[in-house]
Amino acid sequence: MMYRTLSNAKTITNLIHQGQSRQAIVLFHQVLKNRFKITEFLLSAIVRACGRVAAIKEGKQFHCMAIKHGFNRDMILMTSLLDMYSKCNNITEARLVFDEMPQRDVIATNSMISGLCWSHLTLEAIELFSNMSRRDAGSWNSLISGLGHNSEGRTGLVFFEKMRLEGAEVDVMTMVSVLSICSDLAALSNGKQCHGLVIKYGFELGYLPVGNAIIDMYAKCGCMEDACLCFKNMPLKNVISWTALITGYGKQGRGLEALEAFDTMEVEGVAPNKITFLGALYACSHAGLVQEGWRVFNTMVHKYSIAPMMEHYTCMVDLLVRSKCFSEAYKFIERMPVKPDTRLLTAFLSSCCSHKNLELARSVGKKLLESAPEEAGAYMLLSNFYGLVGDLQGVAKVRRLMLDRGIRKEKACTWIEINKTVHSFQSGDRSHPLSKEIYNYLQHLFKKLKANGYVPDTSMVMQNVDEQTKEEIVLGHSEKLAIGLGLISTPPGTRIVIVKNLRVCVDCHVVTGLISKIEGREIVARDSNRFHHFKDGLCSCENHW
């Protein structure tokens, strides 16, 4: 009987270690019927398994079991319970477990901090972190990575500075988290500093996650040459390394280089995964490589037997319609084994708008509003299209729908890093300390642009105001404000890099190109879709994004 008990316990723990959490839970239930002896260690393991597969119902049952057997004073088990509740998005129960623990060690507190961050309760996480009796690297990592996941990367960078000032030990996970934040913010100066620290601490050689994070950081900051150099110097490379490189090329619109890297990866015996194929297809889409896109898609399906995700289908549709293969794209959608989602239809509609295919845009736009009546981006895209083709009735209809359904568009936000400080702007923002100087500079610049033939595109302004006010609204777009700060805060000739949470609008795209020519600046804009490299009045996207 004892041998069978030990054997079952070992089988359950082995299943958990092998990532077969659901099977472990099923087996645990089965052996319970045979008066299986429960230990704190095994119950802790099975509770963590529940967290991995979000099995909240079973997790609560095992919590009751822990209390029944008097295990609720075991710190390891209680830490597993709060971790389980956090992963199951029940932060209230997790906090109750934490508060009821007779004593709390640093591991339990770190787990609680992570749970609070994942539940978007970052202020509570910071308070708990600030009140800890001692902190280890895990404490700092839990908070910094949690802030990054909550789009509070700037605060995460502040805590990273505090971490270093306090002399806390920096480990591999710290650097991966901070580099990830730098990637999201396109904070190149901070990212370069982190790269220097990686070299200083000796993490560069032999630590694949750090090397991969560095490649991703440089790629997302628009520095593909640096990303390529880091990739080349890596002693070891895995599928994530190659994927970061391929995706980086794709985001920069450098499709041929992305495909060359993809082919080299296969030659070197590294099997691509779903994300690799997504990056390769995206690269084909933004470079208009239709035949190559089909080759990549068919390789994924037939050679590697990978079932396409919706994102793969979206890339293929985007590729076809960008290349004006509207009929082929429509047939492709009809043959899909799954129903197209909002992103796919939005990609289709966006290209219909770009190529001014009025009939198809109306048809796809109607389907999009029916399938995603709460998606603000769909309304904005359709409204902008109607404005572009001069269909004022269409604009008015979409606006009424938005008002009737209580739909509000996501606020545009753009940020720029200057001297290791990240500045963010919203449209019409006047909260920046240099706001007066920024607007004065832009107004003077706009006079120069108009003298050179620029006419503001106010078609996307939804407010019912006069044309002069519309021009003022367009002038205050977040990306223009960020560029304005860059122009007045950096020496002539300095490259300007901005990041926007939404797609760059047509007017800002035109203006940024003109500024790059008149001011003699290279301007790199990363929007939600891709990179735009402006130089001498031209953009790398060739005015199609």
XYZ file of C-alpha atoms in Angstrom:
545
model
C 0.000 0.000 0.000
C 2.820 2.387 0.921
C 4.676 1.513 -2.313
C 1.550 2.226 -4.367
C 1.106 5.575 -2.591
C 4.686 6.610 -3.365
C 4.360 5.370 -6.945
C 1.178 7.371 -7.542
C 2.733 10.480 -5.977
C 5.754 10.168 -8.218
C 3.581 9.697 -11.319
C 1.541 12.801 -10.471
C 4.589 14.988 -9.882
C 6.219 13.673 -13.066
C 3.137 14.602 -15.073
C 3.251 18.110 -13.624
C 6.957 18.511 -14.445
C 6.267 17.343 -18.002
C 3.631 20.041 -18.451
C 0.703 17.610 -18.324
C -1.120 19.416 -15.535
C -4.619 18.413 -16.584
C -3.691 14.700 -16.618
C -2.082 15.098 -13.185
C -5.290 16.583 -11.763
C -7.389 13.725 -13.228
C -5.039 11.108 -11.750
C -5.070 12.859 -8.381
C -8.861 12.661 -8.276
C -8.733 8.975 -9.173
C -6.274 7.994 -6.468
C -8.173 9.977 -3.844
C -10.966 7.421 -4.155
C -8.546 4.735 -2.942
C -7.809 6.503 0.352
C -4.628 7.960 -1.021
C -2.454 9.574 1.641
C -2.250 13.330 1.065
C 0.907 15.272 1.909
C 1.567 19.008 1.985
C 4.170 18.595 -0.761
C 1.860 16.753 -3.169
C -1.080 19.060 -2.493
C 1.155 22.056 -3.159
C 2.217 20.570 -6.494
C -1.328 19.769 -7.603
C -2.517 23.257 -6.619
C 0.196 24.806 -8.815
C -0.963 22.509 -11.630
C -4.458 23.978 -11.234
C -2.983 27.449 -11.654
C -1.251 26.491 -14.896
C -4.493 25.353 -16.542
C -6.782 27.870 -14.781
C -8.676 25.049 -13.039
C -10.217 27.317 -10.398
C -12.981 24.837 -9.428
C -10.509 22.052 -8.602
C -8.169 24.583 -6.993
C -10.866 25.624 -4.537
C -11.569 21.976 -3.724
C -7.894 21.396 -2.916
C -7.873 24.586 -0.818
C -10.694 23.120 1.276
C -8.736 19.863 1.479
C -5.702 21.756 2.797
C -7.781 23.347 5.546
C -9.451 19.999 6.406
C -6.065 18.307 6.877
C -4.636 21.201 8.878
C -2.110 22.158 6.187
C -3.125 25.816 6.120
C -0.068 26.770 8.178
C 2.329 25.304 5.623
C 4.008 28.259 3.897
C 4.871 26.420 0.681
C 1.328 25.151 0.224
C -0.219 28.522 1.034
C 2.138 30.227 -1.429
C 1.026 27.717 -4.078
C -2.601 28.559 -3.306
C -2.163 32.304 -3.676
C -0.205 31.716 -6.889
C -3.038 29.500 -8.161
C -5.712 32.102 -7.387
C -3.624 34.825 -9.063
C -3.205 32.793 -12.245
C -6.956 32.090 -12.228
C -7.665 35.858 -12.096
C -9.111 35.690 -8.591
C -6.871 38.220 -6.900
C -9.347 38.719 -4.019
C -8.955 35.097 -2.882
C -5.197 35.317 -3.439
C -4.996 38.345 -1.143
C -7.099 36.575 1.494
C -4.716 33.612 1.459
C -1.749 35.977 1.722
C -3.266 37.961 4.618
C -4.179 34.774 6.509
C -0.686 33.268 6.293
C 0.768 33.044 9.822
C 4.127 34.139 8.422
C 5.230 35.276 4.994
C 8.603 34.779 3.399
C 10.032 36.681 0.445
C 8.801 34.034 -2.034
C 5.188 34.423 -0.911
C 5.436 38.214 -1.080
C 6.995 38.102 -4.541
C 4.165 35.856 -5.710
C 1.621 38.303 -4.282
C 3.321 41.225 -6.036
C 3.193 39.347 -9.352
C -0.480 38.529 -8.826
C -1.365 42.146 -8.089
C 0.484 43.316 -11.193
C -1.220 40.755 -13.423
C -4.551 41.990 -12.042
C -3.584 45.577 -12.951
C -3.365 46.575 -9.279
C 0.069 48.107 -9.663
C -0.350 50.704 -6.897
C -1.081 47.931 -4.403
C 1.879 45.972 -5.751
C 4.193 48.962 -5.286
C 2.876 49.517 -1.753
C 3.447 45.871 -0.814
C 6.916 45.987 -2.349
C 7.777 49.193 -0.492
C 6.699 47.662 2.846
C 8.727 44.398 2.653
C 10.845 43.485 6.127
C 13.800 42.232 3.048
C 13.917 42.042 -0.911
C 15.760 39.724 -3.240
C 16.261 39.877 -6.994
C 12.929 38.085 -7.369
C 11.138 40.929 -5.571
C 12.504 43.545 -7.926
C 11.909 41.320 -10.947
C 8.282 40.641 -9.971
C 7.554 44.349 -9.737
C 9.532 45.512 -12.778
C 8.204 42.789 -15.112
C 4.683 43.290 -13.740
C 4.820 47.032 -14.432
C 6.036 46.292 -17.956
C 3.103 43.951 -18.602
C 0.734 46.687 -17.412
C 2.055 49.257 -19.913
C 3.748 51.073 -17.048
C 7.236 50.515 -18.381
C 8.408 54.021 -17.524
C 7.705 53.331 -13.857
C 9.463 49.986 -14.283
C 12.600 51.775 -15.505
C 12.470 54.057 -12.457
C 12.428 51.037 -10.149
C 15.286 49.485 -12.113
C 17.344 52.595 -11.356
C 16.384 52.310 -7.674
C 17.362 48.657 -7.736
C 20.826 49.495 -8.952
C 21.240 52.414 -6.548
C 20.366 50.147 -3.626
C 22.997 47.675 -4.766
C 20.492 44.848 -5.281
C 21.692 41.846 -7.247
C 20.800 42.055 -10.931
C 20.208 38.701 -12.608
C 19.288 37.398 -16.052
C 15.545 37.793 -15.459
C 16.056 41.435 -14.472
C 17.826 42.206 -17.721
C 15.252 40.366 -19.840
C 12.402 42.312 -18.161
C 14.096 45.694 -18.536
C 15.113 45.038 -22.146
C 11.504 44.066 -22.870
C 10.337 47.392 -21.435
C 12.899 49.262 -23.543
C 11.558 47.387 -26.592
C 7.967 48.404 -25.895
C 8.890 52.047 -25.295
C 11.515 52.177 -28.064
C 13.750 53.602 -25.313
C 17.008 53.200 -27.215
C 19.269 55.038 -24.759
C 18.027 52.919 -21.879
C 18.266 49.828 -24.052
C 21.894 50.550 -24.941
C 22.661 51.091 -21.266
C 21.107 47.715 -20.480
C 23.160 46.110 -23.247
C 26.253 47.548 -21.599
C 25.199 46.099 -18.244
C 24.619 42.705 -19.866
C 28.223 42.753 -21.069
C 29.440 43.998 -17.678
C 27.667 41.203 -15.783
C 28.774 38.558 -18.272
C 25.234 37.636 -19.335
C 25.865 38.078 -23.055
C 27.503 34.716 -23.656
C 25.522 31.569 -22.957
C 22.246 33.182 -21.881
C 19.918 32.864 -24.860
C 16.937 34.783 -23.356
C 19.142 37.839 -22.827
C 20.618 37.700 -26.334
C 17.154 37.299 -27.830
C 15.858 40.239 -25.793
C 18.717 42.429 -27.066
C 17.935 41.568 -30.697
C 14.250 42.333 -30.104
C 15.106 45.628 -28.376
C 17.274 46.953 -31.200
C 14.762 45.793 -33.830
C 11.851 47.509 -32.062
C 13.923 50.683 -31.680
C 14.403 50.767 -35.443
C 18.104 49.815 -35.318
C 18.183 46.711 -37.503
C 21.923 46.977 -38.167
C 22.593 46.713 -34.424
C 20.068 43.871 -34.137
C 21.814 41.999 -36.973
C 25.248 42.534 -35.423
C 24.080 41.173 -32.053
C 22.457 38.215 -33.813
C 25.654 37.503 -35.744
C 27.770 37.589 -32.561
C 25.519 35.212 -30.598
C 27.407 31.947 -29.939
C 24.103 30.068 -29.734
C 20.863 30.739 -31.565
C 17.438 29.154 -31.229
C 14.106 29.551 -32.979
C 13.343 32.647 -30.868
C 16.583 34.299 -32.014
C 15.754 33.729 -35.679
C 12.132 34.784 -35.170
C 13.195 38.072 -33.546
C 15.445 38.812 -36.535
C 12.829 37.875 -39.154
C 10.069 39.816 -37.387
C 12.362 42.823 -37.047
C 13.056 42.830 -40.781
C 9.333 42.509 -41.456
C 8.400 45.465 -39.263
C 10.989 47.584 -41.088
C 9.466 46.628 -44.456
C 12.605 44.723 -45.450
C 10.868 41.659 -46.816
C 13.686 40.220 -48.913
C 16.100 40.225 -45.963
C 13.418 38.596 -43.803
C 12.964 35.785 -46.342
C 16.718 35.365 -46.707
C 16.984 34.934 -42.930
C 14.029 32.511 -42.992
C 15.681 30.359 -45.676
C 19.051 30.423 -43.887
C 17.340 29.340 -40.685
C 15.951 26.259 -42.424
C 19.309 25.472 -44.024
C 20.936 25.559 -40.576
C 18.425 23.011 -39.308
C 16.336 25.246 -37.043
C 12.642 24.423 -37.421
C 10.414 27.522 -37.585
C 7.374 27.747 -35.313
C 4.026 29.500 -35.680
C 5.457 32.872 -34.662
C 8.345 32.541 -37.118
C 5.906 31.952 -39.970
C 3.820 34.893 -38.778
C 6.874 37.153 -38.949
C 7.790 35.866 -42.421
C 4.253 36.325 -43.744
C 4.069 39.800 -42.243
C 7.332 40.647 -44.005
C 5.928 39.435 -47.324
C 2.753 41.441 -46.744
C 4.556 44.744 -46.176
C 6.914 44.229 -49.098
C 4.271 43.095 -51.620
C 5.875 39.673 -52.119
C 2.827 37.660 -53.182
C 4.498 34.535 -54.619
C 6.926 34.364 -51.695
C 4.019 34.740 -49.277
C 2.233 31.767 -50.823
C 5.470 29.773 -50.614
C 5.847 30.536 -46.895
C 2.184 29.763 -46.183
C 2.295 26.441 -48.056
C 5.589 25.509 -46.369
C 3.967 26.049 -42.983
C 0.900 23.948 -43.802
C 2.368 21.147 -45.918
C 6.008 20.801 -44.875
C 5.667 21.488 -41.139
C 1.987 20.505 -40.687
C 1.294 23.660 -38.681
C -2.369 24.639 -38.556
C -2.675 28.345 -39.413
C -3.822 30.737 -36.715
C -6.152 33.626 -37.523
C -3.085 35.894 -37.613
C -1.608 33.829 -40.476
C -4.831 34.110 -42.462
C -4.884 37.854 -41.765
C -1.354 38.276 -43.133
C -2.255 36.404 -46.311
C -5.388 38.497 -46.864
C -3.417 41.672 -46.168
C -0.730 40.587 -48.634
C -3.253 39.879 -51.381
C -5.285 43.061 -51.019
C -2.161 45.238 -50.683
C -1.175 43.833 -54.079
C -4.670 44.628 -55.432
C -5.586 40.931 -55.687
C -9.035 41.643 -54.246
C -10.839 38.763 -55.928
C -8.190 36.267 -54.825
C -8.327 37.622 -51.269
C -12.117 37.317 -51.159
C -11.949 33.703 -52.374
C -9.234 32.975 -49.805
C -11.511 34.225 -47.022
C -14.395 32.098 -48.274
C -12.167 28.977 -48.257
C -10.933 29.563 -44.711
C -11.992 26.815 -42.269
C -12.734 29.467 -39.633
C -14.845 32.604 -39.624
C -12.786 35.785 -40.195
C -12.306 37.901 -37.083
C -12.190 41.674 -36.601
C -8.479 42.074 -37.325
C -8.711 40.215 -40.638
C -11.689 42.230 -41.829
C -9.994 45.433 -40.661
C -6.887 44.577 -42.690
C -9.107 43.915 -45.719
C -11.010 47.174 -45.246
C -7.800 49.163 -44.718
C -6.403 48.062 -48.070
C -9.746 48.667 -49.785
C -9.563 52.203 -48.417
C -5.955 52.687 -49.496
C -6.775 51.617 -53.056
C -10.120 53.486 -53.003
C -12.125 50.397 -53.873
C -15.447 51.979 -52.892
C -17.788 49.060 -53.597
C -15.705 46.477 -51.740
C -14.992 48.889 -48.875
C -18.706 49.382 -48.290
C -19.339 45.625 -48.330
C -16.459 44.726 -46.014
C -17.180 47.708 -43.756
C -20.767 46.547 -43.291
C -19.607 43.035 -42.369
C -17.048 44.470 -39.974
C -19.566 46.625 -38.120
C -21.932 43.643 -37.897
C -19.286 41.269 -36.549
C -17.626 43.771 -34.189
C -20.186 46.448 -33.251
C -18.043 47.510 -30.271
C -14.744 47.907 -32.191
C -13.995 51.640 -32.368
C -11.190 51.191 -34.891
C -13.607 49.779 -37.468
C -15.839 52.855 -37.265
C -12.882 55.211 -37.513
C -11.432 53.415 -40.518
C -14.752 53.436 -42.354
C -15.443 57.067 -41.432
C -11.993 58.139 -42.651
C -12.552 56.261 -45.897
C -15.872 57.969 -46.556
C -14.218 61.302 -45.839
C -11.382 60.461 -48.209
C -13.747 59.760 -51.135
C -15.982 62.725 -50.286
C -19.003 60.689 -49.142
C -20.261 63.029 -46.408
C -23.469 61.034 -45.943
C -21.386 57.940 -45.231
C -19.307 59.866 -42.679
C -22.435 61.150 -40.960
C -23.986 57.668 -40.855
C -20.909 56.125 -39.210
C -20.716 58.968 -36.689
C -24.382 58.499 -35.758
C -23.795 54.781 -35.265
C -20.882 55.511 -32.946
C -22.957 57.943 -30.902
C -25.988 55.651 -30.765
C -23.874 52.677 -29.644
C -21.748 54.679 -27.222
C -18.530 53.829 -29.081
C -15.480 55.932 -28.280
C -12.238 55.707 -30.169
C -9.056 54.809 -28.331
C -7.016 57.861 -27.435
C -3.968 58.314 -29.599
C -0.718 58.469 -27.657
C 2.824 59.008 -28.899
C 6.044 58.953 -26.944
C 9.624 59.963 -27.562
C 12.808 59.319 -25.601
C 15.187 62.238 -25.074
C 18.246 61.941 -22.819
C 16.968 58.669 -21.299
C 13.641 60.287 -20.376
C 10.463 59.142 -22.116
C 7.917 61.893 -22.881
C 4.355 60.979 -23.851
C 1.729 63.039 -25.649
C -1.953 62.706 -26.390
C -3.709 64.614 -29.154
C -4.179 68.261 -28.194
C -1.924 67.744 -25.183
C -0.736 70.933 -23.455
C 0.517 69.380 -20.218
C 4.188 69.164 -21.182
C 6.479 71.804 -19.577
C 7.656 72.827 -23.068
C 4.150 72.789 -24.536
C 4.179 76.501 -25.468
C 7.512 76.188 -27.255
C 6.362 73.044 -29.075
C 3.174 74.640 -30.442
C 4.987 77.849 -31.427
C 7.609 75.833 -33.303
C 4.992 73.710 -35.066
C 2.903 76.727 -36.081
C 5.979 78.373 -37.601
C 6.880 75.086 -39.306
C 3.367 74.662 -40.717
C 3.611 78.066 -42.409
C 6.770 76.854 -44.144
C 5.042 73.580 -45.138
C 2.026 75.419 -46.572
C 4.345 77.688 -48.517
C 5.720 74.496 -50.072
C 2.289 73.279 -51.135
C 1.101 71.362 -48.040
C -2.670 71.292 -47.511
C -3.848 69.902 -44.120
C -5.996 66.768 -44.444
C -8.890 67.344 -42.044
C -11.134 64.578 -43.384
C -10.624 62.454 -40.262
C -11.745 65.208 -37.851
C -15.135 64.103 -36.531
C -16.044 67.266 -34.631
C -18.593 69.568 -36.255
C -16.400 72.693 -36.319
C -15.101 75.179 -38.895
C -12.117 74.422 -41.124
C -9.696 76.613 -39.145
C -10.491 74.713 -35.944
C -10.111 71.427 -37.777
C -6.627 72.468 -38.880
C -5.736 73.330 -35.282
C -6.946 69.878 -34.171
C -4.816 68.195 -36.827
C -1.831 70.330 -35.786
C -2.182 68.972 -32.260
C -1.984 65.276 -33.201
C 0.166 63.379 -30.738
C 2.872 62.352 -33.224
C 3.351 65.972 -34.365
C 3.765 67.090 -30.752
C 6.347 64.375 -30.081
C 8.269 65.295 -33.232
C 8.051 68.962 -32.240
C 9.660 68.196 -28.885
C 12.367 66.217 -30.651
C 13.089 69.108 -33.022
C 13.481 71.731 -30.289
C 15.322 69.453 -27.842
C 18.030 67.856 -29.992
C 20.880 69.236 -32.116
C 20.332 69.678 -35.882
C 20.811 66.443 -37.782
C 19.916 64.202 -34.832
C 17.701 61.255 -35.718
C 14.243 61.413 -34.120
C 12.420 58.225 -33.063
C 8.751 58.234 -31.997
C 6.313 55.464 -31.062
C 2.518 55.618 -31.469
C -0.077 53.248 -30.024
C -2.304 53.495 -33.131
C -1.682 53.675 -36.859
C -0.208 56.963 -38.029
C -2.846 59.078 -39.800
C -2.523 60.225 -43.418
C -1.914 63.870 -42.543
C 0.797 63.092 -39.987
C 2.456 60.766 -42.486
C 2.575 63.526 -45.097
C 3.768 66.130 -42.589
C 6.484 63.891 -41.165
C 7.856 63.295 -44.657
C 7.912 67.048 -45.373
C 9.596 67.779 -42.033
C 12.307 65.224 -42.771
C 13.080 67.113 -45.984
C 12.793 70.714 -44.770
C 14.536 70.159 -41.422
C 17.104 67.711 -42.763
C 16.215 65.089 -40.169
C 15.828 61.347 -40.348
C 12.603 60.517 -38.506
C 11.655 56.982 -37.487
C 8.033 56.388 -36.514
C 6.874 53.080 -35.063
C 3.100 52.828 -35.121
C 0.871 49.888 -34.168
C 1.455 48.296 -37.538
C 5.046 48.844 -38.682
C 8.081 51.149 -38.863
C 8.216 54.237 -41.069
C 11.685 55.571 -41.907
C 11.402 59.139 -43.233
C 14.359 60.697 -45.014
C 14.563 63.512 -47.587
C 10.779 63.595 -47.830
C 10.337 59.889 -48.566
C 9.079 57.039 -46.371
C 10.258 53.439 -46.394
C 6.633 52.242 -46.520
C 6.206 53.943 -49.923
C 3.032 55.609 -48.634
C 1.148 52.380 -48.067
C 0.627 51.078 -44.548
